[in-house]
Short mmCIF file of C-alpha atoms and ligand atoms in Angstrom, two decimals:
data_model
loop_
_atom_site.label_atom_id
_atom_site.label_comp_id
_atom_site.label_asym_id
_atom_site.label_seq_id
_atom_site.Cartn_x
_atom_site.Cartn_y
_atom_site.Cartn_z
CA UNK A 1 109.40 79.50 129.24
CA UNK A 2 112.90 78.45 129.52
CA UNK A 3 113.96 77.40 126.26
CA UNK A 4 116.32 73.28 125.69
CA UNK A 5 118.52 71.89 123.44
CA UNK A 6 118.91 68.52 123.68
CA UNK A 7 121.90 66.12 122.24
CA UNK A 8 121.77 62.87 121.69
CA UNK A 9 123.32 59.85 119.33
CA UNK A 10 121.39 57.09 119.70
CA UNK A 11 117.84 55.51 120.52
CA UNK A 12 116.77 58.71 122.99
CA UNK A 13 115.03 57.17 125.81
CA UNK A 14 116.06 60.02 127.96
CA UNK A 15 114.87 62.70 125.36
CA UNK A 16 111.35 60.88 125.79
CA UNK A 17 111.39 61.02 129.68
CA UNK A 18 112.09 65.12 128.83
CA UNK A 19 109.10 65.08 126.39
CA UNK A 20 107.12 63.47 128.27
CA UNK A 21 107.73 65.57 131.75
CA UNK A 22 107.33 68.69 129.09
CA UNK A 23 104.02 67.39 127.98
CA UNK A 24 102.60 66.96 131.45
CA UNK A 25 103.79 70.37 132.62
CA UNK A 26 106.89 68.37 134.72
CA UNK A 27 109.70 70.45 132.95
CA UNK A 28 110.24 73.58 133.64
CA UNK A 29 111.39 74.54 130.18
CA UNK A 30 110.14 73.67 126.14
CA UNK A 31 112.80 71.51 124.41
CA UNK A 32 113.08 73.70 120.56
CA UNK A 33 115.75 71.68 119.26
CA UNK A 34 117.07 68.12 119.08
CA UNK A 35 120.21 67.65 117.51
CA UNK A 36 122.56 64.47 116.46
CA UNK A 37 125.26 63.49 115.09
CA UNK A 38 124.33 60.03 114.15
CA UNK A 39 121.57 60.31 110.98
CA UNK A 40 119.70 56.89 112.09
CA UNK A 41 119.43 57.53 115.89
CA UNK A 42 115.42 57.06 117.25
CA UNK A 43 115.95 59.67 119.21
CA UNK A 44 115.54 62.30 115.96
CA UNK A 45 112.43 60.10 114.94
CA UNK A 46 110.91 60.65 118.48
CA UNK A 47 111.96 64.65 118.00
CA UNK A 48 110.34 64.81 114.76
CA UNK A 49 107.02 62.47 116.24
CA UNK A 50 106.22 64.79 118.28
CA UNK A 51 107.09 67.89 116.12
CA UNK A 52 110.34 69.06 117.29
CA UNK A 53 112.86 70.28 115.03
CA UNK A 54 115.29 67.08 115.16
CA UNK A 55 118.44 69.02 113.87
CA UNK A 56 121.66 65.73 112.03
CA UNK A 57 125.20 67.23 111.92
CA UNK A 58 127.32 64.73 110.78
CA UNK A 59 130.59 64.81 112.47
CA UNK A 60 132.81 62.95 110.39
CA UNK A 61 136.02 64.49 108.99
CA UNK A 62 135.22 68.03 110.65
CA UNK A 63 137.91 69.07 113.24
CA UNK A 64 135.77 68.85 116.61
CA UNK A 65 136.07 72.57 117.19
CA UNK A 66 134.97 73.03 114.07
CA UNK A 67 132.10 70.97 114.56
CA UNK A 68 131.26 72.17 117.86
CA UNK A 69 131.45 75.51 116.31
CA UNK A 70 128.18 74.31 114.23
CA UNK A 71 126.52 72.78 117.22
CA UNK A 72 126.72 76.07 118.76
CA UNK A 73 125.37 78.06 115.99
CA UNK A 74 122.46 75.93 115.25
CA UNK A 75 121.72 76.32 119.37
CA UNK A 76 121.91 79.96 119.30
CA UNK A 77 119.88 80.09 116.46
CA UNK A 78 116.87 78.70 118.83
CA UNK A 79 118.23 80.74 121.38
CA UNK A 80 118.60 78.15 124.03
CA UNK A 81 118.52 78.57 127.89
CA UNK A 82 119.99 75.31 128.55
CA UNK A 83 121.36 72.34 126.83
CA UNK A 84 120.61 68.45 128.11
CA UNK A 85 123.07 65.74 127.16
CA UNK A 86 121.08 62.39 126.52
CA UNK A 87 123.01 59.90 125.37
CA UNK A 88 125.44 62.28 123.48
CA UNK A 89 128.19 60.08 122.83
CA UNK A 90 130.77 62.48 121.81
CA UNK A 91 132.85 64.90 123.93
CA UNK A 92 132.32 68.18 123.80
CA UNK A 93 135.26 70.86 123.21
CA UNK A 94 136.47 73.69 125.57
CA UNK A 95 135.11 76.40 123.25
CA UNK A 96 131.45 74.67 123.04
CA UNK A 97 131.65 73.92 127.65
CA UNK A 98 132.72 77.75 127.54
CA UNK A 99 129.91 79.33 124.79
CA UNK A 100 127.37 77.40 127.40
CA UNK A 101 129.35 77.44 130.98
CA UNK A 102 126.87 76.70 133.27
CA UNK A 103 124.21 75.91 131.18
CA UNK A 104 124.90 72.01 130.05
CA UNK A 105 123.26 69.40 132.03
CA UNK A 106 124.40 65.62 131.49
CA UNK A 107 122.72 62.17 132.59
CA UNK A 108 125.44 59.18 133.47
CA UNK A 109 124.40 55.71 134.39
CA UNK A 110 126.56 55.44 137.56
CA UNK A 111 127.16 57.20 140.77
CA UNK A 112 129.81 59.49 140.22
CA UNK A 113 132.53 59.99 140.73
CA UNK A 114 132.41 56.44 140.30
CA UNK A 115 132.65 54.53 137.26
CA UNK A 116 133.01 57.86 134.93
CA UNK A 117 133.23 57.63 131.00
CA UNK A 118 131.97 54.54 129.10
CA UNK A 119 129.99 51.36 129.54
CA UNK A 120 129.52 52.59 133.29
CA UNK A 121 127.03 49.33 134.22
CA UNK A 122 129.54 47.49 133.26
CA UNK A 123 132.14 48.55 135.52
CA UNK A 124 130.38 48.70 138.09
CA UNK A 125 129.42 44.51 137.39
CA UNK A 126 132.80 43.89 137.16
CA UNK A 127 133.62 46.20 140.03
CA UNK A 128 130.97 44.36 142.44
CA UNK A 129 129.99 47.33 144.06
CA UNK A 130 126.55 46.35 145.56
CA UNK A 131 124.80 50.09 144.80
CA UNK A 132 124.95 51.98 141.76
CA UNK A 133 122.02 54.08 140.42
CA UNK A 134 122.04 57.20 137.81
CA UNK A 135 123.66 60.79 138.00
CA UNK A 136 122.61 64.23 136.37
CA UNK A 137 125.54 67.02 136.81
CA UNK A 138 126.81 69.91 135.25
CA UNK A 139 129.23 69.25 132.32
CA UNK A 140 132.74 71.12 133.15
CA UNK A 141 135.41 70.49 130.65
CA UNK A 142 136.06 67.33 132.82
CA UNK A 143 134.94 64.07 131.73
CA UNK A 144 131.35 62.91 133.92
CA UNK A 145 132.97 65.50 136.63
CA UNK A 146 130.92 68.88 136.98
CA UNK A 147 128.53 69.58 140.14
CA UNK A 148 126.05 66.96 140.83
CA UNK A 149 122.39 68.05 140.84
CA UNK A 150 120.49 64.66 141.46
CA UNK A 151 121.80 61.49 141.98
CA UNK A 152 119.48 57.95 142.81
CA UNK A 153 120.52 54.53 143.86
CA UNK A 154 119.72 51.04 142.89
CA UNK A 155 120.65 48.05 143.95
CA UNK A 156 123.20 45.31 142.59
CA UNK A 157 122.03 42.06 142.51
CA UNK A 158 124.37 38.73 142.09
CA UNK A 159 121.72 37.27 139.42
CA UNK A 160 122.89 41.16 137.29
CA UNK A 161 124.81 41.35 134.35
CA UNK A 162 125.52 44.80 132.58
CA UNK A 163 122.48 44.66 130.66
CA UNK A 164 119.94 43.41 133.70
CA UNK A 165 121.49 46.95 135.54
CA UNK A 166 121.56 49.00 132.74
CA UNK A 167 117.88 48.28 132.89
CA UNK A 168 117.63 48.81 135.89
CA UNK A 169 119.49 52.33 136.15
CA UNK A 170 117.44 53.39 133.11
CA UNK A 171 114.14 53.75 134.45
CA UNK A 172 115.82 55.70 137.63
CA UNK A 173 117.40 57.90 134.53
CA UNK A 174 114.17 58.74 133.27
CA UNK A 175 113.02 59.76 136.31
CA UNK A 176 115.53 62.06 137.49
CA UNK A 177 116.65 63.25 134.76
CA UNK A 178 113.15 65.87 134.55
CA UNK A 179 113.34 66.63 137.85
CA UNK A 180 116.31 67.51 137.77
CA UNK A 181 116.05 69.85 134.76
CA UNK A 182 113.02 71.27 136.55
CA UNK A 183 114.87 72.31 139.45
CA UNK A 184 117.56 73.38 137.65
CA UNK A 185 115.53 75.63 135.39
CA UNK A 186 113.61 76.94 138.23
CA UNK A 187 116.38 79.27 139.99
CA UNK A 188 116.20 77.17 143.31
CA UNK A 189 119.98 75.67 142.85
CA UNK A 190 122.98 77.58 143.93
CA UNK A 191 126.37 76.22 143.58
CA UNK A 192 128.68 76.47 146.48
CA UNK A 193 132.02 74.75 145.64
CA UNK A 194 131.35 71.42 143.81
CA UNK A 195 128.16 71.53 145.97
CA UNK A 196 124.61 72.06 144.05
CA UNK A 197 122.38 73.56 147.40
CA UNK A 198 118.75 73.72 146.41
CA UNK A 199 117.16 76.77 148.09
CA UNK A 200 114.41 75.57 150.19
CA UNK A 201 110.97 76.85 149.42
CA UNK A 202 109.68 80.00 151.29
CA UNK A 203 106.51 78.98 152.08
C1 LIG B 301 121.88 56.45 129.07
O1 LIG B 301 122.20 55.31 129.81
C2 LIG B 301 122.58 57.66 129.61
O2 LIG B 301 122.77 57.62 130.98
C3 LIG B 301 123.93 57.59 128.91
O3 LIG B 301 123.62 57.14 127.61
C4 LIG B 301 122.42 56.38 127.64
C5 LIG B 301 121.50 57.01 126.66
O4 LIG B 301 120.31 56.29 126.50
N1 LIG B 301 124.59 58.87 128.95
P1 LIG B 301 119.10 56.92 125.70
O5 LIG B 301 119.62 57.28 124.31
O6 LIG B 301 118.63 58.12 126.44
O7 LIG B 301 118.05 55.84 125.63
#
């Protein structure tokens, strides 16, 4: 069994869509380690709930390589396969993409490359693009810019604000983002380019 790390800050939705596709045999992989570097985010309570080592590293005043340098050790130390950005709200240095190249999957609530980087429902509101939807990629040492595995639309409507999408986007999240840790875990991907191909099966 492939073997996850997840990273989050905050109230771990996403990690809960991972435990729950793990539970129900939808994952491809057993998540050994939750780690974050806020000390009050639900997401470490939800770890911990369902008896996952939920790992705080508090971030303040450390250098971020230095930091990172921790993250990494604490990862090795469960000897991770693959490492699942939910919600992690900090970047991540060169030496941590590089330790891991290949091997870091993020979730961003837009369709990229549009609206990249923060408060992405909200640009697209104020953008009035009509579609937006959810996006799990690589992570390069570009920001919301590595190969895209999965990506699903949802409509805008007029009656939206930020929030009413964010909503919205969020229960697409939670779909895709266990699929698309499934299929990434299960071999079937090959990258050509920026392009993710999934192999079809041989049946
Ligand atoms: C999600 O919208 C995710 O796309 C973004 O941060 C948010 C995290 O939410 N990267 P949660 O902590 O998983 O509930």
């Amino acid at each position: 069994m492939k073997r996850i790390g997840v990273l989050i800050s905050g109230r771990g939705s996403n990690l809960q869509a991972l435990i729950d596709a793990q539970r129900s045999g939808r994952l491809g992989g057993e998540i050994v380690v939750v780690i974050s570097n806020v000390e009050t985010a639900f997401g470490l309570t939800r770890a911990r709930l369902t008896s996952i080592p939920g790992v705080f590293r508090d971030h303040r005043g450390k250098k971020r390589e230095d930091y990172d340098s921790e993250l990494i050790a604490i990862l090795n130390e469960h000897a991770v396969d693959l490492i699942c950005l939910a919600g992690y709200m900090r970047l991540l240095s060169s030496r941590f993409i590089q330790a891991f190249a290949g091997r870091i999957l993020n979730i961003h609530p837009a369709l990229l490359p549009a609206f990249p980087g923060l408060d992405a429902q909200r640009q697209a509101v104020e953008h009035g693009v009509k579609v937006s939807g959810a996006t799990v990629h690589l992570v390069d040492e570009n920001l919301d810019a590595g190969p895209i595995i999965l990506q699903e639309a949802v409509p805008v409507l007029d009656t939206d604000d930020a929030e009413a999408l964010a909503h919205r986007i969020l229960d697409i999240e939670h779909q895709i983002y266990p699929r698309a840790v499934e299929l990434w875990l299960s071999g079937r991907c090959r990258i050509e380019g920026r392009r993710v191909i999934v192999e079809k099966d041989q049946a």
